[in-house]
């Protein structure tokens, strides 16, 4: 019966005794159970954060010869908002930076190119940390390039998430939860697959005369050959989506199992999806992203967006802002007002009609000028001095003689 079992394996599994095929099947099963769901959940979180950061405005201020509140568009502004290096846009750059910050417990290492020509994110690196002197970074790899140069802490930017071990936490949760997902998939496949009973009557049993004797001492009968052909060729038509007919020898009957239908079992992909939703929720919580926003819920989307910006994006934006200011500017420059500011205001879309009253109020009390309001609603600034000026209506003008608001 060895040939029968071989035919069953080759037809049902498509692998036979091929070791490489076994390895491939094992690899994809492991990938499905242990990696695919988790990596997908992590990746959609990374995409959400990276997309939001790419919508931020990285504003540079240089008060020398200018108003202290006027943005200065120089080389650094262009690199952070448009093209950090010749091979990446700002969106690609922040996508890689966030991904590295998630997957590397030490954070994403950002190297400034020689001559201040841009920034690149390292794919891997080693760090030696010290208490009272700058850390040292070595074995820095960017793409296929392994750099010989060592950098100290003052020469690089390092972006670390608030929870630098978020990936390890997700891995720990998924270590056990992934088994449930794997079991749910297996249960779905088992309960929704077609199962056949092959009944061999006395007429078929008469075909057990020996046809050949094998070298290993076993024998192959005519019944073996018929069953091999049945499993290998003829039953393929039954599992095909098209109409088919399968010829059978006298005494051989194939019946479909009714076990699941008789027991009233109904297993759907909903079981797997519910478990996957749990994984998405776990990962969203680890990143500080509202669950509904990650899954595309439309209810309370405005409140979820506000929470996303407040508890997920703002801390990362502040980390980028602080790291750039302490590494790219001197202490004297910071004190004089030269700095980088990361504005997350435009992540949330503003309809000009909806914010008209609020914008008018901000302008009336002198909080915002015309160009700031235009920037807020994603409109181009007006190249006029009056558009940069701040104004107060007479109701809010200060009585300079008495120091009171009239």
mmCIF file of C-alpha atoms in Angstrom:
data_model
loop_
_atom_site.group_PDB
_atom_site.id
_atom_site.type_symbol
_atom_site.label_atom_id
_atom_site.label_comp_id
_atom_site.label_asym_id
_atom_site.label_seq_id
_atom_site.Cartn_x
_atom_site.Cartn_y
_atom_site.Cartn_z
ATOM 1 C CA UNK A 1 0.000 0.000 0.000
ATOM 2 C CA UNK A 2 3.076 2.258 -0.058
ATOM 3 C CA UNK A 3 2.245 3.485 -3.527
ATOM 4 C CA UNK A 4 -1.289 4.394 -2.429
ATOM 5 C CA UNK A 5 -0.022 6.526 0.443
ATOM 6 C CA UNK A 6 2.502 8.128 -1.865
ATOM 7 C CA UNK A 7 -0.245 8.997 -4.339
ATOM 8 C CA UNK A 8 -2.375 10.493 -1.562
ATOM 9 C CA UNK A 9 0.481 12.700 -0.373
ATOM 10 C CA UNK A 10 1.462 13.834 -3.825
ATOM 11 C CA UNK A 11 -2.065 14.716 -4.859
ATOM 12 C CA UNK A 12 -3.491 16.172 -1.625
ATOM 13 C CA UNK A 13 -0.349 17.992 -0.472
ATOM 14 C CA UNK A 14 1.610 18.318 -3.686
ATOM 15 C CA UNK A 15 4.848 17.483 -1.897
ATOM 16 C CA UNK A 16 5.510 13.757 -1.946
ATOM 17 C CA UNK A 17 8.795 12.944 -0.271
ATOM 18 C CA UNK A 18 10.625 15.954 -1.702
ATOM 19 C CA UNK A 19 12.578 17.406 1.264
ATOM 20 C CA UNK A 20 12.749 20.901 -0.209
ATOM 21 C CA UNK A 21 9.000 20.905 -0.780
ATOM 22 C CA UNK A 22 8.472 19.870 2.846
ATOM 23 C CA UNK A 23 10.730 22.709 3.945
ATOM 24 C CA UNK A 24 8.896 25.249 1.799
ATOM 25 C CA UNK A 25 5.509 24.131 3.119
ATOM 26 C CA UNK A 26 6.778 24.288 6.695
ATOM 27 C CA UNK A 27 8.214 27.745 6.037
ATOM 28 C CA UNK A 28 4.973 29.167 4.675
ATOM 29 C CA UNK A 29 2.942 27.636 7.509
ATOM 30 C CA UNK A 30 5.290 29.226 10.031
ATOM 31 C CA UNK A 31 5.170 32.520 8.133
ATOM 32 C CA UNK A 32 1.391 32.464 8.156
ATOM 33 C CA UNK A 33 1.003 31.653 11.834
ATOM 34 C CA UNK A 34 3.929 33.480 13.384
ATOM 35 C CA UNK A 35 4.684 36.417 11.119
ATOM 36 C CA UNK A 36 2.049 37.479 8.616
ATOM 37 C CA UNK A 37 -0.691 38.739 10.959
ATOM 38 C CA UNK A 38 1.684 40.387 13.394
ATOM 39 C CA UNK A 39 3.801 42.050 10.717
ATOM 40 C CA UNK A 40 0.707 43.341 8.947
ATOM 41 C CA UNK A 41 -0.615 44.894 12.164
ATOM 42 C CA UNK A 42 2.759 46.509 12.908
ATOM 43 C CA UNK A 43 3.126 47.754 9.356
ATOM 44 C CA UNK A 44 -0.231 49.535 9.267
ATOM 45 C CA UNK A 45 0.727 51.282 12.525
ATOM 46 C CA UNK A 46 4.058 52.339 11.023
ATOM 47 C CA UNK A 47 2.275 53.614 7.915
ATOM 48 C CA UNK A 48 -0.173 55.659 9.996
ATOM 49 C CA UNK A 49 2.615 57.307 11.988
ATOM 50 C CA UNK A 50 4.919 57.858 8.999
ATOM 51 C CA UNK A 51 2.119 59.339 6.897
ATOM 52 C CA UNK A 52 1.239 61.729 9.699
ATOM 53 C CA UNK A 53 4.868 62.794 10.172
ATOM 54 C CA UNK A 54 5.253 63.418 6.448
ATOM 55 C CA UNK A 55 2.286 65.818 6.671
ATOM 56 C CA UNK A 56 3.914 67.791 9.465
ATOM 57 C CA UNK A 57 5.667 71.067 8.700
ATOM 58 C CA UNK A 58 9.286 71.226 9.799
ATOM 59 C CA UNK A 59 9.700 74.964 10.230
ATOM 60 C CA UNK A 60 13.094 76.567 10.748
ATOM 61 C CA UNK A 61 13.454 79.942 12.424
ATOM 62 C CA UNK A 62 16.375 82.311 11.993
ATOM 63 C CA UNK A 63 15.723 85.650 13.726
ATOM 64 C CA UNK A 64 18.844 87.300 12.354
ATOM 65 C CA UNK A 65 17.654 90.275 10.316
ATOM 66 C CA UNK A 66 14.079 88.960 10.369
ATOM 67 C CA UNK A 67 11.074 88.968 12.613
ATOM 68 C CA UNK A 68 11.480 86.371 15.336
ATOM 69 C CA UNK A 69 8.198 84.721 14.414
ATOM 70 C CA UNK A 70 8.860 84.422 10.678
ATOM 71 C CA UNK A 71 9.885 81.061 9.265
ATOM 72 C CA UNK A 72 13.114 80.870 7.345
ATOM 73 C CA UNK A 73 13.247 78.463 4.399
ATOM 74 C CA UNK A 74 16.818 77.329 4.051
ATOM 75 C CA UNK A 75 18.729 74.139 3.357
ATOM 76 C CA UNK A 76 17.536 72.335 6.485
ATOM 77 C CA UNK A 77 13.927 73.257 5.777
ATOM 78 C CA UNK A 78 14.187 71.803 2.260
ATOM 79 C CA UNK A 79 15.807 68.592 3.475
ATOM 80 C CA UNK A 80 13.226 67.843 6.150
ATOM 81 C CA UNK A 81 10.152 68.881 4.155
ATOM 82 C CA UNK A 82 10.994 67.888 0.589
ATOM 83 C CA UNK A 83 14.083 65.731 0.015
ATOM 84 C CA UNK A 84 16.359 64.565 2.849
ATOM 85 C CA UNK A 85 18.768 62.940 0.364
ATOM 86 C CA UNK A 86 19.050 62.397 -3.409
ATOM 87 C CA UNK A 87 17.302 59.016 -3.242
ATOM 88 C CA UNK A 88 14.327 59.662 -0.971
ATOM 89 C CA UNK A 89 11.398 61.985 -0.557
ATOM 90 C CA UNK A 90 10.482 63.186 2.911
ATOM 91 C CA UNK A 91 7.626 60.641 3.040
ATOM 92 C CA UNK A 92 9.989 57.748 2.218
ATOM 93 C CA UNK A 93 12.528 59.058 4.695
ATOM 94 C CA UNK A 94 10.119 59.204 7.638
ATOM 95 C CA UNK A 95 8.648 55.830 6.683
ATOM 96 C CA UNK A 96 12.086 54.247 7.029
ATOM 97 C CA UNK A 97 12.921 56.210 10.167
ATOM 98 C CA UNK A 98 9.777 55.059 11.982
ATOM 99 C CA UNK A 99 10.242 51.474 10.816
ATOM 100 C CA UNK A 100 13.813 51.424 12.129
ATOM 101 C CA UNK A 101 12.709 53.013 15.402
ATOM 102 C CA UNK A 102 10.189 50.199 15.841
ATOM 103 C CA UNK A 103 12.359 47.253 14.841
ATOM 104 C CA UNK A 104 15.599 48.392 16.516
ATOM 105 C CA UNK A 105 15.393 48.677 20.302
ATOM 106 C CA UNK A 106 18.129 51.323 20.165
ATOM 107 C CA UNK A 107 16.058 53.504 17.867
ATOM 108 C CA UNK A 108 16.559 54.862 14.358
ATOM 109 C CA UNK A 109 19.999 56.300 13.646
ATOM 110 C CA UNK A 110 19.994 59.297 11.273
ATOM 111 C CA UNK A 111 23.321 60.333 9.760
ATOM 112 C CA UNK A 112 23.875 63.824 8.382
ATOM 113 C CA UNK A 113 25.701 63.671 5.070
ATOM 114 C CA UNK A 114 29.057 65.442 4.760
ATOM 115 C CA UNK A 115 28.745 69.160 4.183
ATOM 116 C CA UNK A 116 25.177 69.214 5.455
ATOM 117 C CA UNK A 117 23.903 67.827 2.145
ATOM 118 C CA UNK A 118 21.127 65.796 3.680
ATOM 119 C CA UNK A 119 20.180 62.956 6.000
ATOM 120 C CA UNK A 120 20.074 59.166 5.645
ATOM 121 C CA UNK A 121 18.677 56.490 7.968
ATOM 122 C CA UNK A 122 21.000 53.630 8.895
ATOM 123 C CA UNK A 123 19.794 50.078 8.286
ATOM 124 C CA UNK A 124 21.846 48.733 11.203
ATOM 125 C CA UNK A 125 24.501 49.884 13.629
ATOM 126 C CA UNK A 126 26.264 49.144 16.899
ATOM 127 C CA UNK A 127 26.238 51.586 19.782
ATOM 128 C CA UNK A 128 28.483 51.802 22.821
ATOM 129 C CA UNK A 129 26.779 53.870 25.477
ATOM 130 C CA UNK A 130 28.541 55.838 28.191
ATOM 131 C CA UNK A 131 27.409 57.763 31.229
ATOM 132 C CA UNK A 132 29.455 60.991 31.061
ATOM 133 C CA UNK A 133 30.904 61.100 27.550
ATOM 134 C CA UNK A 134 29.147 60.938 24.157
ATOM 135 C CA UNK A 135 28.013 57.528 22.935
ATOM 136 C CA UNK A 136 29.928 55.982 20.037
ATOM 137 C CA UNK A 137 28.270 54.479 16.938
ATOM 138 C CA UNK A 138 30.094 52.003 14.712
ATOM 139 C CA UNK A 139 29.509 49.308 12.073
ATOM 140 C CA UNK A 140 26.936 51.568 10.485
ATOM 141 C CA UNK A 141 25.327 49.997 7.433
ATOM 142 C CA UNK A 142 23.309 51.962 4.894
ATOM 143 C CA UNK A 143 22.014 49.748 2.105
ATOM 144 C CA UNK A 144 24.988 47.709 0.922
ATOM 145 C CA UNK A 145 27.490 50.226 2.280
ATOM 146 C CA UNK A 146 29.286 49.373 5.528
ATOM 147 C CA UNK A 147 30.857 52.558 6.867
ATOM 148 C CA UNK A 148 34.313 52.484 8.400
ATOM 149 C CA UNK A 149 33.790 55.803 10.143
ATOM 150 C CA UNK A 150 32.699 55.985 13.756
ATOM 151 C CA UNK A 151 30.357 58.718 14.965
ATOM 152 C CA UNK A 152 29.825 60.096 18.434
ATOM 153 C CA UNK A 153 26.494 61.205 19.874
ATOM 154 C CA UNK A 154 26.913 64.853 18.852
ATOM 155 C CA UNK A 155 27.335 63.913 15.175
ATOM 156 C CA UNK A 156 24.149 61.889 14.680
ATOM 157 C CA UNK A 157 20.420 62.071 15.300
ATOM 158 C CA UNK A 158 18.746 59.187 17.087
ATOM 159 C CA UNK A 159 14.988 58.808 17.100
ATOM 160 C CA UNK A 160 13.546 56.645 19.849
ATOM 161 C CA UNK A 161 9.871 56.041 20.468
ATOM 162 C CA UNK A 162 8.426 56.663 23.913
ATOM 163 C CA UNK A 163 8.235 52.920 24.335
ATOM 164 C CA UNK A 164 11.466 51.805 22.680
ATOM 165 C CA UNK A 165 10.620 48.141 23.279
ATOM 166 C CA UNK A 166 7.237 48.219 21.576
ATOM 167 C CA UNK A 167 8.340 45.518 19.108
ATOM 168 C CA UNK A 168 9.469 43.221 21.938
ATOM 169 C CA UNK A 169 6.156 43.734 23.726
ATOM 170 C CA UNK A 170 4.204 42.899 20.579
ATOM 171 C CA UNK A 171 6.384 39.835 20.022
ATOM 172 C CA UNK A 172 5.733 38.662 23.570
ATOM 173 C CA UNK A 173 1.980 39.044 23.270
ATOM 174 C CA UNK A 174 1.924 37.372 19.883
ATOM 175 C CA UNK A 175 4.065 34.431 20.981
ATOM 176 C CA UNK A 176 1.030 32.864 22.603
ATOM 177 C CA UNK A 177 -1.754 34.604 20.718
ATOM 178 C CA UNK A 178 -0.315 33.486 17.397
ATOM 179 C CA UNK A 179 -1.012 29.904 18.421
ATOM 180 C CA UNK A 180 -4.702 30.757 18.712
ATOM 181 C CA UNK A 181 -4.718 32.257 15.231
ATOM 182 C CA UNK A 182 -2.898 29.222 13.835
ATOM 183 C CA UNK A 183 -5.409 26.956 15.553
ATOM 184 C CA UNK A 184 -8.348 28.973 14.213
ATOM 185 C CA UNK A 185 -7.001 28.716 10.666
ATOM 186 C CA UNK A 186 -6.464 24.997 11.046
ATOM 187 C CA UNK A 187 -9.945 24.562 12.496
ATOM 188 C CA UNK A 188 -11.499 26.536 9.633
ATOM 189 C CA UNK A 189 -9.628 24.534 7.000
ATOM 190 C CA UNK A 190 -10.488 21.231 8.667
ATOM 191 C CA UNK A 191 -14.193 21.961 9.113
ATOM 192 C CA UNK A 192 -14.739 23.526 5.706
ATOM 193 C CA UNK A 193 -12.752 21.127 3.574
ATOM 194 C CA UNK A 194 -14.270 18.359 1.473
ATOM 195 C CA UNK A 195 -13.877 14.885 2.943
ATOM 196 C CA UNK A 196 -14.485 11.672 1.047
ATOM 197 C CA UNK A 197 -15.234 8.116 2.100
ATOM 198 C CA UNK A 198 -13.979 5.470 -0.298
ATOM 199 C CA UNK A 199 -15.910 2.254 0.089
ATOM 200 C CA UNK A 200 -14.362 -0.865 -1.433
ATOM 201 C CA UNK A 201 -16.792 -3.758 -1.954
ATOM 202 C CA UNK A 202 -16.159 -7.433 -2.522
ATOM 203 C CA UNK A 203 -15.945 -6.996 -6.290
ATOM 204 C CA UNK A 204 -13.072 -4.545 -5.875
ATOM 205 C CA UNK A 205 -11.299 -6.759 -3.336
ATOM 206 C CA UNK A 206 -10.980 -9.409 -6.015
ATOM 207 C CA UNK A 207 -8.415 -7.156 -7.737
ATOM 208 C CA UNK A 208 -5.777 -7.883 -5.086
ATOM 209 C CA UNK A 209 -3.749 -10.185 -7.307
ATOM 210 C CA UNK A 210 -0.052 -9.277 -7.436
ATOM 211 C CA UNK A 211 1.112 -7.285 -10.432
ATOM 212 C CA UNK A 212 4.755 -6.652 -9.487
ATOM 213 C CA UNK A 213 7.090 -7.451 -6.627
ATOM 214 C CA UNK A 214 9.108 -4.474 -5.366
ATOM 215 C CA UNK A 215 12.768 -4.501 -4.348
ATOM 216 C CA UNK A 216 11.907 -3.693 -0.732
ATOM 217 C CA UNK A 217 9.837 -6.868 -0.438
ATOM 218 C CA UNK A 218 6.445 -5.221 -0.861
ATOM 219 C CA UNK A 219 4.059 -6.033 -3.673
ATOM 220 C CA UNK A 220 1.928 -3.885 -5.953
ATOM 221 C CA UNK A 221 -1.524 -5.209 -6.811
ATOM 222 C CA UNK A 222 -3.994 -4.178 -9.459
ATOM 223 C CA UNK A 223 -6.069 -2.550 -6.695
ATOM 224 C CA UNK A 224 -3.030 -0.431 -5.780
ATOM 225 C CA UNK A 225 -2.697 0.823 -9.321
ATOM 226 C CA UNK A 226 -6.383 1.691 -9.548
ATOM 227 C CA UNK A 227 -6.357 3.597 -6.243
ATOM 228 C CA UNK A 228 -3.161 5.394 -7.224
ATOM 229 C CA UNK A 229 -4.811 6.535 -10.423
ATOM 230 C CA UNK A 230 -7.961 7.517 -8.513
ATOM 231 C CA UNK A 231 -6.117 9.737 -6.049
ATOM 232 C CA UNK A 232 -3.610 11.081 -8.541
ATOM 233 C CA UNK A 233 -5.794 11.771 -11.569
ATOM 234 C CA UNK A 234 -9.469 10.987 -11.505
ATOM 235 C CA UNK A 235 -10.530 12.739 -8.279
ATOM 236 C CA UNK A 236 -8.990 16.034 -9.410
ATOM 237 C CA UNK A 237 -12.164 16.704 -11.404
ATOM 238 C CA UNK A 238 -14.258 16.388 -8.230
ATOM 239 C CA UNK A 239 -12.318 19.165 -6.477
ATOM 240 C CA UNK A 240 -12.271 21.377 -9.569
ATOM 241 C CA UNK A 241 -14.814 24.205 -9.727
ATOM 242 C CA UNK A 242 -15.991 23.049 -13.155
ATOM 243 C CA UNK A 243 -18.392 20.195 -13.928
ATOM 244 C CA UNK A 244 -16.728 16.800 -14.152
ATOM 245 C CA UNK A 245 -17.363 13.061 -14.192
ATOM 246 C CA UNK A 246 -15.200 10.469 -12.426
ATOM 247 C CA UNK A 247 -15.302 6.856 -13.658
ATOM 248 C CA UNK A 248 -15.170 4.158 -10.953
ATOM 249 C CA UNK A 249 -14.553 0.402 -11.084
ATOM 250 C CA UNK A 250 -17.271 -1.985 -9.997
ATOM 251 C CA UNK A 251 -17.159 -2.440 -6.246
ATOM 252 C CA UNK A 252 -15.598 1.001 -5.649
ATOM 253 C CA UNK A 253 -17.807 3.796 -4.260
ATOM 254 C CA UNK A 254 -16.850 7.348 -3.287
ATOM 255 C CA UNK A 255 -19.073 9.228 -0.823
ATOM 256 C CA UNK A 256 -18.770 12.735 0.574
ATOM 257 C CA UNK A 257 -18.646 12.885 4.360
ATOM 258 C CA UNK A 258 -21.660 14.592 5.932
ATOM 259 C CA UNK A 259 -20.157 14.671 9.417
ATOM 260 C CA UNK A 260 -19.938 18.443 9.830
ATOM 261 C CA UNK A 261 -23.358 19.062 8.283
ATOM 262 C CA UNK A 262 -24.999 16.443 10.481
ATOM 263 C CA UNK A 263 -23.467 17.938 13.618
ATOM 264 C CA UNK A 264 -24.619 21.420 12.596
ATOM 265 C CA UNK A 265 -21.093 22.850 12.611
ATOM 266 C CA UNK A 266 -20.615 26.110 10.773
ATOM 267 C CA UNK A 267 -17.098 27.497 10.893
ATOM 268 C CA UNK A 268 -16.464 30.805 9.098
ATOM 269 C CA UNK A 269 -13.541 33.142 8.608
ATOM 270 C CA UNK A 270 -15.121 35.374 11.264
ATOM 271 C CA UNK A 271 -13.331 33.328 13.941
ATOM 272 C CA UNK A 272 -9.970 34.098 12.354
ATOM 273 C CA UNK A 273 -10.867 37.743 11.736
ATOM 274 C CA UNK A 274 -11.912 38.290 15.353
ATOM 275 C CA UNK A 275 -8.569 36.968 16.550
ATOM 276 C CA UNK A 276 -6.744 39.145 14.036
ATOM 277 C CA UNK A 277 -8.724 42.177 15.217
ATOM 278 C CA UNK A 278 -7.455 41.442 18.707
ATOM 279 C CA UNK A 279 -3.871 41.514 17.416
ATOM 280 C CA UNK A 280 -4.512 44.841 15.648
ATOM 281 C CA UNK A 281 -5.951 46.234 18.887
ATOM 282 C CA UNK A 282 -2.943 45.063 20.911
ATOM 283 C CA UNK A 283 -0.519 46.673 18.471
ATOM 284 C CA UNK A 284 -2.570 49.884 18.255
ATOM 285 C CA UNK A 285 -2.529 50.179 22.044
ATOM 286 C CA UNK A 286 1.247 49.665 22.100
ATOM 287 C CA UNK A 287 1.733 52.541 19.646
ATOM 288 C CA UNK A 288 -0.870 54.793 21.228
ATOM 289 C CA UNK A 289 -3.113 54.797 18.147
ATOM 290 C CA UNK A 290 -6.903 54.771 18.660
ATOM 291 C CA UNK A 291 -8.221 51.363 17.677
ATOM 292 C CA UNK A 292 -11.057 52.658 15.542
ATOM 293 C CA UNK A 293 -8.774 54.989 13.578
ATOM 294 C CA UNK A 294 -6.488 52.105 12.688
ATOM 295 C CA UNK A 295 -9.361 49.962 11.439
ATOM 296 C CA UNK A 296 -11.093 52.742 9.509
ATOM 297 C CA UNK A 297 -14.118 53.315 11.753
ATOM 298 C CA UNK A 298 -16.033 56.445 10.782
ATOM 299 C CA UNK A 299 -17.777 57.004 14.104
ATOM 300 C CA UNK A 300 -16.152 59.749 16.203
ATOM 301 C CA UNK A 301 -13.320 60.007 13.679
ATOM 302 C CA UNK A 302 -12.637 63.622 14.655
ATOM 303 C CA UNK A 303 -12.156 62.732 18.318
ATOM 304 C CA UNK A 304 -9.989 59.734 17.390
ATOM 305 C CA UNK A 305 -7.841 61.920 15.144
ATOM 306 C CA UNK A 306 -7.347 64.404 17.975
ATOM 307 C CA UNK A 307 -6.294 61.581 20.309
ATOM 308 C CA UNK A 308 -3.974 60.158 17.652
ATOM 309 C CA UNK A 309 -2.232 63.494 17.242
ATOM 310 C CA UNK A 310 -2.116 64.229 20.969
ATOM 311 C CA UNK A 311 -0.931 60.884 22.326
ATOM 312 C CA UNK A 312 0.949 59.330 19.405
ATOM 313 C CA UNK A 313 2.233 61.942 16.949
ATOM 314 C CA UNK A 314 2.950 64.908 19.237
ATOM 315 C CA UNK A 315 5.386 62.957 21.457
ATOM 316 C CA UNK A 316 7.270 61.714 18.381
ATOM 317 C CA UNK A 317 7.250 65.203 16.842
ATOM 318 C CA UNK A 318 8.596 66.646 20.094
ATOM 319 C CA UNK A 319 11.333 64.000 20.155
ATOM 320 C CA UNK A 320 12.353 64.910 16.585
ATOM 321 C CA UNK A 321 12.246 68.610 17.424
ATOM 322 C CA UNK A 322 14.365 68.240 20.565
ATOM 323 C CA UNK A 323 16.896 65.950 18.901
ATOM 324 C CA UNK A 324 17.363 68.271 15.930
ATOM 325 C CA UNK A 325 17.611 71.405 18.057
ATOM 326 C CA UNK A 326 20.210 69.995 20.435
ATOM 327 C CA UNK A 327 22.330 68.456 17.665
ATOM 328 C CA UNK A 328 21.979 70.863 14.706
ATOM 329 C CA UNK A 329 22.176 74.160 16.611
ATOM 330 C CA UNK A 330 24.535 75.497 19.229
ATOM 331 C CA UNK A 331 23.385 76.632 22.637
ATOM 332 C CA UNK A 332 23.920 80.264 21.652
ATOM 333 C CA UNK A 333 21.832 79.859 18.505
ATOM 334 C CA UNK A 334 18.955 78.292 20.426
ATOM 335 C CA UNK A 335 19.015 81.082 22.997
ATOM 336 C CA UNK A 336 18.962 83.698 20.230
ATOM 337 C CA UNK A 337 15.836 82.104 18.730
ATOM 338 C CA UNK A 338 17.296 79.985 15.937
ATOM 339 C CA UNK A 339 15.514 76.633 16.041
ATOM 340 C CA UNK A 340 13.455 73.937 14.357
ATOM 341 C CA UNK A 341 9.769 73.519 15.156
ATOM 342 C CA UNK A 342 7.668 70.525 14.105
ATOM 343 C CA UNK A 343 4.076 71.596 13.534
ATOM 344 C CA UNK A 344 1.452 68.839 13.612
ATOM 345 C CA UNK A 345 -1.453 71.215 12.978
ATOM 346 C CA UNK A 346 -2.027 70.237 9.357
ATOM 347 C CA UNK A 347 -2.320 66.492 9.997
ATOM 348 C CA UNK A 348 -5.982 67.110 10.609
ATOM 349 C CA UNK A 349 -7.729 68.455 7.527
ATOM 350 C CA UNK A 350 -9.502 71.779 8.001
ATOM 351 C CA UNK A 351 -12.433 72.758 5.828
ATOM 352 C CA UNK A 352 -12.216 76.539 5.243
ATOM 353 C CA UNK A 353 -15.973 76.920 5.713
ATOM 354 C CA UNK A 354 -15.992 74.960 8.981
ATOM 355 C CA UNK A 355 -13.119 76.937 10.535
ATOM 356 C CA UNK A 356 -14.145 80.360 9.226
ATOM 357 C CA UNK A 357 -15.548 81.580 12.550
ATOM 358 C CA UNK A 358 -12.601 80.236 14.544
ATOM 359 C CA UNK A 359 -10.088 81.688 12.096
ATOM 360 C CA UNK A 360 -11.774 85.073 12.271
ATOM 361 C CA UNK A 361 -11.650 84.983 16.058
ATOM 362 C CA UNK A 362 -7.943 84.059 16.062
ATOM 363 C CA UNK A 363 -7.168 86.944 13.733
ATOM 364 C CA UNK A 364 -9.363 89.392 15.673
ATOM 365 C CA UNK A 365 -7.566 88.845 18.985
ATOM 366 C CA UNK A 366 -4.087 88.874 17.436
ATOM 367 C CA UNK A 367 -3.229 85.196 17.810
ATOM 368 C CA UNK A 368 -2.830 84.510 14.066
ATOM 369 C CA UNK A 369 -2.051 86.507 10.966
ATOM 370 C CA UNK A 370 -3.529 86.006 7.500
ATOM 371 C CA UNK A 371 -0.736 83.793 6.216
ATOM 372 C CA UNK A 372 -0.901 81.524 9.239
ATOM 373 C CA UNK A 373 -4.617 80.983 8.669
ATOM 374 C CA UNK A 374 -3.966 80.305 4.985
ATOM 375 C CA UNK A 375 -1.257 77.817 5.947
ATOM 376 C CA UNK A 376 -3.687 76.136 8.319
ATOM 377 C CA UNK A 377 -6.181 75.469 5.527
ATOM 378 C CA UNK A 378 -3.388 74.410 3.131
ATOM 379 C CA UNK A 379 -3.434 77.530 1.007
ATOM 380 C CA UNK A 380 -0.390 79.353 -0.351
ATOM 381 C CA UNK A 381 0.803 82.430 1.610
ATOM 382 C CA UNK A 382 0.319 85.967 0.313
ATOM 383 C CA UNK A 383 3.560 87.742 -0.480
ATOM 384 C CA UNK A 384 2.556 91.008 1.158
ATOM 385 C CA UNK A 385 3.728 92.594 4.383
ATOM 386 C CA UNK A 386 0.188 93.077 5.650
ATOM 387 C CA UNK A 387 -0.425 89.314 5.427
ATOM 388 C CA UNK A 388 2.352 88.803 7.985
ATOM 389 C CA UNK A 389 1.101 91.451 10.386
ATOM 390 C CA UNK A 390 -0.990 90.784 13.465
ATOM 391 C CA UNK A 391 -4.017 92.909 14.252
ATOM 392 C CA UNK A 392 -6.378 93.590 17.124
ATOM 393 C CA UNK A 393 -9.900 94.822 16.727
ATOM 394 C CA UNK A 394 -10.844 97.899 18.708
ATOM 395 C CA UNK A 395 -12.731 95.750 21.186
ATOM 396 C CA UNK A 396 -9.433 94.132 22.171
ATOM 397 C CA UNK A 397 -7.096 97.110 21.900
ATOM 398 C CA UNK A 398 -5.131 97.817 25.061
ATOM 399 C CA UNK A 399 -5.458 101.154 26.786
ATOM 400 C CA UNK A 400 -1.774 102.016 27.000
ATOM 401 C CA UNK A 401 -2.295 104.738 29.532
ATOM 402 C CA UNK A 402 -4.039 102.509 32.055
ATOM 403 C CA UNK A 403 -2.573 99.150 30.991
ATOM 404 C CA UNK A 404 -6.028 97.694 30.691
ATOM 405 C CA UNK A 405 -8.006 96.001 27.947
ATOM 406 C CA UNK A 406 -10.895 98.125 26.787
#
